[in-house]
């Protein structure tokens, strides 16, 4: 589970995350919703009584800002206006 900024969820980003074999950079695509589960195939635990590795899953949590600066508030208000235009 990793937390990312709201803007990173909307725009997409790359993040380094810890996995069993060290760190791995993953790409979080633009438009990722909070709660999205990303699968890293073959990067999980060793399979019991078998060959190969399982998958590693990462849950993305988009963090909504609790306190906004004046600039952030203005930007979110502009975003809200644009979103309203799209629905009408």
PDB file of N, CA and C in Angstrom:
ATOM      1  N   UNK A   1       0.850  -1.164   0.000  1.00  0.00           N
ATOM      2  CA  UNK A   1       0.000   0.000   0.000  1.00  0.00           C
ATOM      3  C   UNK A   1       0.899   1.231   0.000  1.00  0.00           C
ATOM      4  N   UNK A   2       0.623   2.128  -0.955  1.00  0.00           N
ATOM      5  CA  UNK A   2       1.365   3.389  -0.952  1.00  0.00           C
ATOM      6  C   UNK A   2       0.378   4.542  -1.100  1.00  0.00           C
ATOM      7  N   UNK A   3       0.722   5.629  -0.458  1.00  0.00           N
ATOM      8  CA  UNK A   3      -0.083   6.841  -0.581  1.00  0.00           C
ATOM      9  C   UNK A   3       0.595   7.764  -1.585  1.00  0.00           C
ATOM     10  N   UNK A   4      -0.216   8.352  -2.443  1.00  0.00           N
ATOM     11  CA  UNK A   4       0.302   9.312  -3.417  1.00  0.00           C
ATOM     12  C   UNK A   4      -0.540  10.574  -3.336  1.00  0.00           C
ATOM     13  N   UNK A   5      -0.008  11.656  -3.855  1.00  0.00           N
ATOM     14  CA  UNK A   5      -0.753  12.900  -3.895  1.00  0.00           C
ATOM     15  C   UNK A   5      -1.897  12.795  -4.893  1.00  0.00           C
ATOM     16  N   UNK A   6      -2.950  13.533  -4.631  1.00  0.00           N
ATOM     17  CA  UNK A   6      -4.123  13.605  -5.500  1.00  0.00           C
ATOM     18  C   UNK A   6      -3.697  13.966  -6.926  1.00  0.00           C
ATOM     19  N   UNK A   7      -2.788  14.934  -7.040  1.00  0.00           N
ATOM     20  CA  UNK A   7      -2.325  15.370  -8.369  1.00  0.00           C
ATOM     21  C   UNK A   7      -1.564  14.254  -9.091  1.00  0.00           C
ATOM     22  N   UNK A   8      -0.803  13.445  -8.349  1.00  0.00           N
ATOM     23  CA  UNK A   8      -0.087  12.325  -8.962  1.00  0.00           C
ATOM     24  C   UNK A   8      -1.064  11.281  -9.493  1.00  0.00           C
ATOM     25  N   UNK A   9      -2.159  11.069  -8.785  1.00  0.00           N
ATOM     26  CA  UNK A   9      -3.176  10.115  -9.252  1.00  0.00           C
ATOM     27  C   UNK A   9      -3.802  10.615 -10.551  1.00  0.00           C
ATOM     28  N   UNK A  10      -4.038  11.894 -10.639  1.00  0.00           N
ATOM     29  CA  UNK A  10      -4.665  12.467 -11.829  1.00  0.00           C
ATOM     30  C   UNK A  10      -3.698  12.517 -13.013  1.00  0.00           C
ATOM     31  N   UNK A  11      -2.455  12.900 -12.752  1.00  0.00           N
ATOM     32  CA  UNK A  11      -1.494  13.126 -13.830  1.00  0.00           C
ATOM     33  C   UNK A  11      -0.608  11.914 -14.140  1.00  0.00           C
ATOM     34  N   UNK A  12      -0.512  10.989 -13.191  1.00  0.00           N
ATOM     35  CA  UNK A  12       0.388   9.853 -13.338  1.00  0.00           C
ATOM     36  C   UNK A  12       1.756  10.194 -12.768  1.00  0.00           C
ATOM     37  N   UNK A  13       2.488   9.174 -12.343  1.00  0.00           N
ATOM     38  CA  UNK A  13       3.798   9.386 -11.745  1.00  0.00           C
ATOM     39  C   UNK A  13       4.568   8.075 -11.714  1.00  0.00           C
ATOM     40  N   UNK A  14       5.826   8.143 -11.352  1.00  0.00           N
ATOM     41  CA  UNK A  14       6.653   6.972 -11.072  1.00  0.00           C
ATOM     42  C   UNK A  14       7.024   7.027  -9.602  1.00  0.00           C
ATOM     43  N   UNK A  15       7.007   5.865  -8.944  1.00  0.00           N
ATOM     44  CA  UNK A  15       7.367   5.806  -7.523  1.00  0.00           C
ATOM     45  C   UNK A  15       8.221   4.587  -7.261  1.00  0.00           C
ATOM     46  N   UNK A  16       9.195   4.727  -6.381  1.00  0.00           N
ATOM     47  CA  UNK A  16       9.976   3.584  -5.921  1.00  0.00           C
ATOM     48  C   UNK A  16       9.247   2.979  -4.736  1.00  0.00           C
ATOM     49  N   UNK A  17       9.093   1.649  -4.779  1.00  0.00           N
ATOM     50  CA  UNK A  17       8.424   0.965  -3.675  1.00  0.00           C
ATOM     51  C   UNK A  17       9.296  -0.202  -3.226  1.00  0.00           C
ATOM     52  N   UNK A  18       9.178  -0.578  -1.947  1.00  0.00           N
ATOM     53  CA  UNK A  18       9.925  -1.749  -1.482  1.00  0.00           C
ATOM     54  C   UNK A  18       9.203  -3.034  -1.892  1.00  0.00           C
ATOM     55  N   UNK A  19       9.971  -3.996  -2.389  1.00  0.00           N
ATOM     56  CA  UNK A  19       9.451  -5.335  -2.662  1.00  0.00           C
ATOM     57  C   UNK A  19      10.403  -6.321  -1.989  1.00  0.00           C
ATOM     58  N   UNK A  20      10.114  -7.585  -2.050  1.00  0.00           N
ATOM     59  CA  UNK A  20      10.927  -8.580  -1.346  1.00  0.00           C
ATOM     60  C   UNK A  20      12.386  -8.568  -1.753  1.00  0.00           C
ATOM     61  N   UNK A  21      12.658  -8.291  -3.002  1.00  0.00           N
ATOM     62  CA  UNK A  21      14.042  -8.336  -3.490  1.00  0.00           C
ATOM     63  C   UNK A  21      14.722  -6.972  -3.517  1.00  0.00           C
ATOM     64  N   UNK A  22      14.167  -5.980  -2.836  1.00  0.00           N
ATOM     65  CA  UNK A  22      14.767  -4.644  -2.811  1.00  0.00           C
ATOM     66  C   UNK A  22      13.745  -3.578  -3.129  1.00  0.00           C
ATOM     67  N   UNK A  23      14.120  -2.635  -3.958  1.00  0.00           N
ATOM     68  CA  UNK A  23      13.211  -1.571  -4.378  1.00  0.00           C
ATOM     69  C   UNK A  23      12.926  -1.697  -5.866  1.00  0.00           C
ATOM     70  N   UNK A  24      11.755  -1.247  -6.255  1.00  0.00           N
ATOM     71  CA  UNK A  24      11.349  -1.322  -7.659  1.00  0.00           C
ATOM     72  C   UNK A  24      10.607  -0.038  -8.003  1.00  0.00           C
ATOM     73  N   UNK A  25      10.903   0.530  -9.157  1.00  0.00           N
ATOM     74  CA  UNK A  25      10.161   1.706  -9.608  1.00  0.00           C
ATOM     75  C   UNK A  25       8.940   1.230 -10.385  1.00  0.00           C
ATOM     76  N   UNK A  26       7.787   1.769 -10.018  1.00  0.00           N
ATOM     77  CA  UNK A  26       6.563   1.420 -10.723  1.00  0.00           C
ATOM     78  C   UNK A  26       5.978   2.680 -11.354  1.00  0.00           C
ATOM     79  N   UNK A  27       5.216   2.476 -12.398  1.00  0.00           N
ATOM     80  CA  UNK A  27       4.526   3.576 -13.065  1.00  0.00           C
ATOM     81  C   UNK A  27       3.073   3.554 -12.646  1.00  0.00           C
ATOM     82  N   UNK A  28       2.614   4.678 -12.141  1.00  0.00           N
ATOM     83  CA  UNK A  28       1.203   4.842 -11.795  1.00  0.00           C
ATOM     84  C   UNK A  28       0.595   5.654 -12.924  1.00  0.00           C
ATOM     85  N   UNK A  29      -0.308   5.050 -13.695  1.00  0.00           N
ATOM     86  CA  UNK A  29      -0.819   5.730 -14.880  1.00  0.00           C
ATOM     87  C   UNK A  29      -1.739   6.905 -14.546  1.00  0.00           C
ATOM     88  N   UNK A  30      -1.851   7.872 -15.457  1.00  0.00           N
ATOM     89  CA  UNK A  30      -2.768   8.993 -15.249  1.00  0.00           C
ATOM     90  C   UNK A  30      -4.198   8.487 -15.058  1.00  0.00           C
ATOM     91  N   UNK A  31      -4.918   9.138 -14.164  1.00  0.00           N
ATOM     92  CA  UNK A  31      -6.310   8.775 -13.919  1.00  0.00           C
ATOM     93  C   UNK A  31      -6.492   7.618 -12.955  1.00  0.00           C
ATOM     94  N   UNK A  32      -5.430   7.234 -12.247  1.00  0.00           N
ATOM     95  CA  UNK A  32      -5.537   6.135 -11.285  1.00  0.00           C
ATOM     96  C   UNK A  32      -6.467   6.537 -10.148  1.00  0.00           C
ATOM     97  N   UNK A  33      -7.405   5.666  -9.840  1.00  0.00           N
ATOM     98  CA  UNK A  33      -8.368   5.923  -8.767  1.00  0.00           C
ATOM     99  C   UNK A  33      -7.815   5.414  -7.447  1.00  0.00           C
ATOM    100  N   UNK A  34      -8.190   6.076  -6.357  1.00  0.00           N
ATOM    101  CA  UNK A  34      -7.799   5.614  -5.035  1.00  0.00           C
ATOM    102  C   UNK A  34      -8.381   4.225  -4.815  1.00  0.00           C
ATOM    103  N   UNK A  35      -7.571   3.329  -4.303  1.00  0.00           N
ATOM    104  CA  UNK A  35      -8.001   1.954  -4.083  1.00  0.00           C
ATOM    105  C   UNK A  35      -7.597   1.004  -5.189  1.00  0.00           C
ATOM    106  N   UNK A  36      -7.052   1.534  -6.282  1.00  0.00           N
ATOM    107  CA  UNK A  36      -6.611   0.693  -7.397  1.00  0.00           C
ATOM    108  C   UNK A  36      -5.535  -0.276  -6.919  1.00  0.00           C
ATOM    109  N   UNK A  37      -5.608  -1.509  -7.396  1.00  0.00           N
ATOM    110  CA  UNK A  37      -4.641  -2.529  -7.066  1.00  0.00           C
ATOM    111  C   UNK A  37      -3.779  -2.789  -8.297  1.00  0.00           C
ATOM    112  N   UNK A  38      -2.472  -2.544  -8.164  1.00  0.00           N
ATOM    113  CA  UNK A  38      -1.538  -2.810  -9.252  1.00  0.00           C
ATOM    114  C   UNK A  38      -0.856  -4.146  -8.996  1.00  0.00           C
ATOM    115  N   UNK A  39      -0.707  -4.947 -10.035  1.00  0.00           N
ATOM    116  CA  UNK A  39      -0.093  -6.269  -9.928  1.00  0.00           C
ATOM    117  C   UNK A  39       1.307  -6.240 -10.537  1.00  0.00           C
ATOM    118  N   UNK A  40       2.279  -6.672  -9.763  1.00  0.00           N
ATOM    119  CA  UNK A  40       3.649  -6.804 -10.245  1.00  0.00           C
ATOM    120  C   UNK A  40       3.918  -8.290 -10.399  1.00  0.00           C
ATOM    121  N   UNK A  41       3.738  -8.764 -11.607  1.00  0.00           N
ATOM    122  CA  UNK A  41       3.794 -10.197 -11.893  1.00  0.00           C
ATOM    123  C   UNK A  41       5.186 -10.775 -11.614  1.00  0.00           C
ATOM    124  N   UNK A  42       5.196 -11.864 -10.835  1.00  0.00           N
ATOM    125  CA  UNK A  42       6.427 -12.594 -10.560  1.00  0.00           C
ATOM    126  C   UNK A  42       7.367 -11.934  -9.576  1.00  0.00           C
ATOM    127  N   UNK A  43       6.917 -10.911  -8.876  1.00  0.00           N
ATOM    128  CA  UNK A  43       7.800 -10.206  -7.938  1.00  0.00           C
ATOM    129  C   UNK A  43       7.419 -10.428  -6.480  1.00  0.00           C
ATOM    130  N   UNK A  44       6.544 -11.402  -6.235  1.00  0.00           N
ATOM    131  CA  UNK A  44       6.104 -11.695  -4.872  1.00  0.00           C
ATOM    132  C   UNK A  44       6.937 -12.788  -4.229  1.00  0.00           C
ATOM    133  N   UNK A  45       6.310 -13.523  -3.323  1.00  0.00           N
ATOM    134  CA  UNK A  45       6.990 -14.580  -2.571  1.00  0.00           C
ATOM    135  C   UNK A  45       7.248 -15.812  -3.438  1.00  0.00           C
ATOM    136  N   UNK A  46       8.274 -16.532  -3.046  1.00  0.00           N
ATOM    137  CA  UNK A  46       8.590 -17.806  -3.703  1.00  0.00           C
ATOM    138  C   UNK A  46       7.398 -18.739  -3.524  1.00  0.00           C
ATOM    139  N   UNK A  47       7.010 -19.437  -4.590  1.00  0.00           N
ATOM    140  CA  UNK A  47       5.897 -20.385  -4.512  1.00  0.00           C
ATOM    141  C   UNK A  47       6.323 -21.593  -3.679  1.00  0.00           C
ATOM    142  N   UNK A  48       5.452 -22.037  -2.810  1.00  0.00           N
ATOM    143  CA  UNK A  48       5.717 -23.163  -1.926  1.00  0.00           C
ATOM    144  C   UNK A  48       5.669 -24.468  -2.721  1.00  0.00           C
ATOM    145  N   UNK A  49       6.671 -25.295  -2.595  1.00  0.00           N
ATOM    146  CA  UNK A  49       6.757 -26.597  -3.270  1.00  0.00           C
ATOM    147  C   UNK A  49       6.651 -26.474  -4.786  1.00  0.00           C
ATOM    148  N   UNK A  50       7.165 -25.396  -5.315  1.00  0.00           N
ATOM    149  CA  UNK A  50       7.069 -25.175  -6.757  1.00  0.00           C
ATOM    150  C   UNK A  50       8.174 -24.225  -7.183  1.00  0.00           C
ATOM    151  N   UNK A  51       8.273 -24.026  -8.479  1.00  0.00           N
ATOM    152  CA  UNK A  51       9.244 -23.086  -9.018  1.00  0.00           C
ATOM    153  C   UNK A  51       8.552 -21.755  -9.279  1.00  0.00           C
ATOM    154  N   UNK A  52       9.339 -20.703  -9.263  1.00  0.00           N
ATOM    155  CA  UNK A  52       8.807 -19.387  -9.602  1.00  0.00           C
ATOM    156  C   UNK A  52       8.344 -18.610  -8.393  1.00  0.00           C
ATOM    157  N   UNK A  53       7.880 -17.439  -8.685  1.00  0.00           N
ATOM    158  CA  UNK A  53       7.433 -16.523  -7.639  1.00  0.00           C
ATOM    159  C   UNK A  53       5.993 -16.109  -7.911  1.00  0.00           C
ATOM    160  N   UNK A  54       5.323 -15.748  -6.851  1.00  0.00           N
ATOM    161  CA  UNK A  54       3.970 -15.224  -6.973  1.00  0.00           C
ATOM    162  C   UNK A  54       4.005 -13.767  -7.381  1.00  0.00           C
ATOM    163  N   UNK A  55       2.866 -13.138  -7.322  1.00  0.00           N
ATOM    164  CA  UNK A  55       2.751 -11.736  -7.707  1.00  0.00           C
ATOM    165  C   UNK A  55       2.776 -10.841  -6.464  1.00  0.00           C
ATOM    166  N   UNK A  56       3.241  -9.647  -6.657  1.00  0.00           N
ATOM    167  CA  UNK A  56       3.253  -8.631  -5.595  1.00  0.00           C
ATOM    168  C   UNK A  56       2.171  -7.617  -5.960  1.00  0.00           C
ATOM    169  N   UNK A  57       1.314  -7.295  -5.016  1.00  0.00           N
ATOM    170  CA  UNK A  57       0.230  -6.346  -5.272  1.00  0.00           C
ATOM    171  C   UNK A  57       0.458  -5.067  -4.481  1.00  0.00           C
ATOM    172  N   UNK A  58       0.151  -3.952  -5.114  1.00  0.00           N
ATOM    173  CA  UNK A  58       0.300  -2.638  -4.482  1.00  0.00           C
ATOM    174  C   UNK A  58      -1.033  -1.916  -4.587  1.00  0.00           C
ATOM    175  N   UNK A  59      -1.585  -1.548  -3.431  1.00  0.00           N
ATOM    176  CA  UNK A  59      -2.823  -0.762  -3.427  1.00  0.00           C
ATOM    177  C   UNK A  59      -2.444   0.718  -3.410  1.00  0.00           C
ATOM    178  N   UNK A  60      -3.035   1.468  -4.339  1.00  0.00           N
ATOM    179  CA  UNK A  60      -2.766   2.902  -4.463  1.00  0.00           C
ATOM    180  C   UNK A  60      -3.824   3.666  -3.678  1.00  0.00           C
ATOM    181  N   UNK A  61      -3.362   4.527  -2.791  1.00  0.00           N
ATOM    182  CA  UNK A  61      -4.267   5.376  -2.014  1.00  0.00           C
ATOM    183  C   UNK A  61      -3.959   6.826  -2.386  1.00  0.00           C
ATOM    184  N   UNK A  62      -4.925   7.466  -3.041  1.00  0.00           N
ATOM    185  CA  UNK A  62      -4.756   8.879  -3.410  1.00  0.00           C
ATOM    186  C   UNK A  62      -5.182   9.726  -2.216  1.00  0.00           C
ATOM    187  N   UNK A  63      -4.250  10.486  -1.732  1.00  0.00           N
ATOM    188  CA  UNK A  63      -4.469  11.296  -0.536  1.00  0.00           C
ATOM    189  C   UNK A  63      -5.067  12.649  -0.915  1.00  0.00           C
ATOM    190  N   UNK A  64      -6.249  12.912  -0.400  1.00  0.00           N
ATOM    191  CA  UNK A  64      -6.896  14.199  -0.629  1.00  0.00           C
ATOM    192  C   UNK A  64      -6.325  15.197   0.372  1.00  0.00           C
ATOM    193  N   UNK A  65      -5.902  16.358  -0.090  1.00  0.00           N
ATOM    194  CA  UNK A  65      -5.312  17.329   0.836  1.00  0.00           C
ATOM    195  C   UNK A  65      -6.328  17.795   1.878  1.00  0.00           C
ATOM    196  N   UNK A  66      -5.875  17.880   3.127  1.00  0.00           N
ATOM    197  CA  UNK A  66      -6.753  18.306   4.214  1.00  0.00           C
ATOM    198  C   UNK A  66      -6.745  19.816   4.395  1.00  0.00           C
ATOM    199  N   UNK A  67      -5.585  20.421   4.220  1.00  0.00           N
ATOM    200  CA  UNK A  67      -5.470  21.874   4.337  1.00  0.00           C
ATOM    201  C   UNK A  67      -4.863  22.388   3.043  1.00  0.00           C
ATOM    202  N   UNK A  68      -5.522  23.353   2.453  1.00  0.00           N
ATOM    203  CA  UNK A  68      -5.063  23.899   1.183  1.00  0.00           C
ATOM    204  C   UNK A  68      -4.461  25.281   1.374  1.00  0.00           C
ATOM    205  N   UNK A  69      -3.401  25.531   0.625  1.00  0.00           N
ATOM    206  CA  UNK A  69      -2.875  26.893   0.576  1.00  0.00           C
ATOM    207  C   UNK A  69      -3.829  27.704  -0.301  1.00  0.00           C
ATOM    208  N   UNK A  70      -3.648  28.993  -0.312  1.00  0.00           N
ATOM    209  CA  UNK A  70      -4.499  29.858  -1.138  1.00  0.00           C
ATOM    210  C   UNK A  70      -4.367  29.475  -2.620  1.00  0.00           C
ATOM    211  N   UNK A  71      -3.136  29.225  -3.049  1.00  0.00           N
ATOM    212  CA  UNK A  71      -2.895  28.849  -4.456  1.00  0.00           C
ATOM    213  C   UNK A  71      -3.560  27.517  -4.780  1.00  0.00           C
ATOM    214  N   UNK A  72      -3.419  26.538  -3.890  1.00  0.00           N
ATOM    215  CA  UNK A  72      -4.050  25.245  -4.119  1.00  0.00           C
ATOM    216  C   UNK A  72      -5.569  25.385  -4.214  1.00  0.00           C
ATOM    217  N   UNK A  73      -6.148  26.167  -3.315  1.00  0.00           N
ATOM    218  CA  UNK A  73      -7.600  26.372  -3.334  1.00  0.00           C
ATOM    219  C   UNK A  73      -8.043  26.975  -4.667  1.00  0.00           C
ATOM    220  N   UNK A  74      -7.311  27.975  -5.140  1.00  0.00           N
ATOM    221  CA  UNK A  74      -7.643  28.610  -6.421  1.00  0.00           C
ATOM    222  C   UNK A  74      -7.557  27.603  -7.566  1.00  0.00           C
ATOM    223  N   UNK A  75      -6.529  26.778  -7.550  1.00  0.00           N
ATOM    224  CA  UNK A  75      -6.377  25.778  -8.608  1.00  0.00           C
ATOM    225  C   UNK A  75      -7.505  24.742  -8.569  1.00  0.00           C
ATOM    226  N   UNK A  76      -7.875  24.296  -7.380  1.00  0.00           N
ATOM    227  CA  UNK A  76      -8.975  23.343  -7.261  1.00  0.00           C
ATOM    228  C   UNK A  76     -10.302  23.975  -7.686  1.00  0.00           C
ATOM    229  N   UNK A  77     -10.482  25.250  -7.398  1.00  0.00           N
ATOM    230  CA  UNK A  77     -11.703  25.937  -7.835  1.00  0.00           C
ATOM    231  C   UNK A  77     -11.761  26.006  -9.360  1.00  0.00           C
ATOM    232  N   UNK A  78     -10.620  26.282  -9.998  1.00  0.00           N
ATOM    233  CA  UNK A  78     -10.565  26.283 -11.466  1.00  0.00           C
ATOM    234  C   UNK A  78     -10.855  24.893 -12.017  1.00  0.00           C
ATOM    235  N   UNK A  79     -10.296  23.887 -11.372  1.00  0.00           N
ATOM    236  CA  UNK A  79     -10.551  22.513 -11.792  1.00  0.00           C
ATOM    237  C   UNK A  79     -12.039  22.187 -11.669  1.00  0.00           C
ATOM    238  N   UNK A  80     -12.656  22.590 -10.581  1.00  0.00           N
ATOM    239  CA  UNK A  80     -14.086  22.343 -10.380  1.00  0.00           C
ATOM    240  C   UNK A  80     -14.914  23.023 -11.465  1.00  0.00           C
ATOM    241  N   UNK A  81     -14.523  24.245 -11.846  1.00  0.00           N
ATOM    242  CA  UNK A  81     -15.232  24.953 -12.921  1.00  0.00           C
ATOM    243  C   UNK A  81     -15.116  24.186 -14.242  1.00  0.00           C
ATOM    244  N   UNK A  82     -13.923  23.688 -14.545  1.00  0.00           N
ATOM    245  CA  UNK A  82     -13.713  22.923 -15.773  1.00  0.00           C
ATOM    246  C   UNK A  82     -14.521  21.620 -15.757  1.00  0.00           C
ATOM    247  N   UNK A  83     -14.546  20.969 -14.611  1.00  0.00           N
ATOM    248  CA  UNK A  83     -15.308  19.724 -14.505  1.00  0.00           C
ATOM    249  C   UNK A  83     -16.802  19.986 -14.676  1.00  0.00           C
ATOM    250  N   UNK A  84     -17.264  21.104 -14.148  1.00  0.00           N
ATOM    251  CA  UNK A  84     -18.680  21.478 -14.290  1.00  0.00           C
ATOM    252  C   UNK A  84     -19.015  21.718 -15.762  1.00  0.00           C
ATOM    253  N   UNK A  85     -18.108  22.352 -16.497  1.00  0.00           N
ATOM    254  CA  UNK A  85     -18.310  22.604 -17.934  1.00  0.00           C
ATOM    255  C   UNK A  85     -18.456  21.288 -18.689  1.00  0.00           C
ATOM    256  N   UNK A  86     -17.708  20.263 -18.279  1.00  0.00           N
ATOM    257  CA  UNK A  86     -17.748  18.969 -18.977  1.00  0.00           C
ATOM    258  C   UNK A  86     -19.087  18.263 -18.797  1.00  0.00           C
ATOM    259  N   UNK A  87     -19.761  18.527 -17.685  1.00  0.00           N
ATOM    260  CA  UNK A  87     -21.014  17.825 -17.402  1.00  0.00           C
ATOM    261  C   UNK A  87     -22.234  18.531 -17.983  1.00  0.00           C
ATOM    262  N   UNK A  88     -22.040  19.742 -18.484  1.00  0.00           N
ATOM    263  CA  UNK A  88     -23.197  20.455 -19.047  1.00  0.00           C
ATOM    264  C   UNK A  88     -23.126  20.494 -20.565  1.00  0.00           C
TER     265      UNK A  88
END
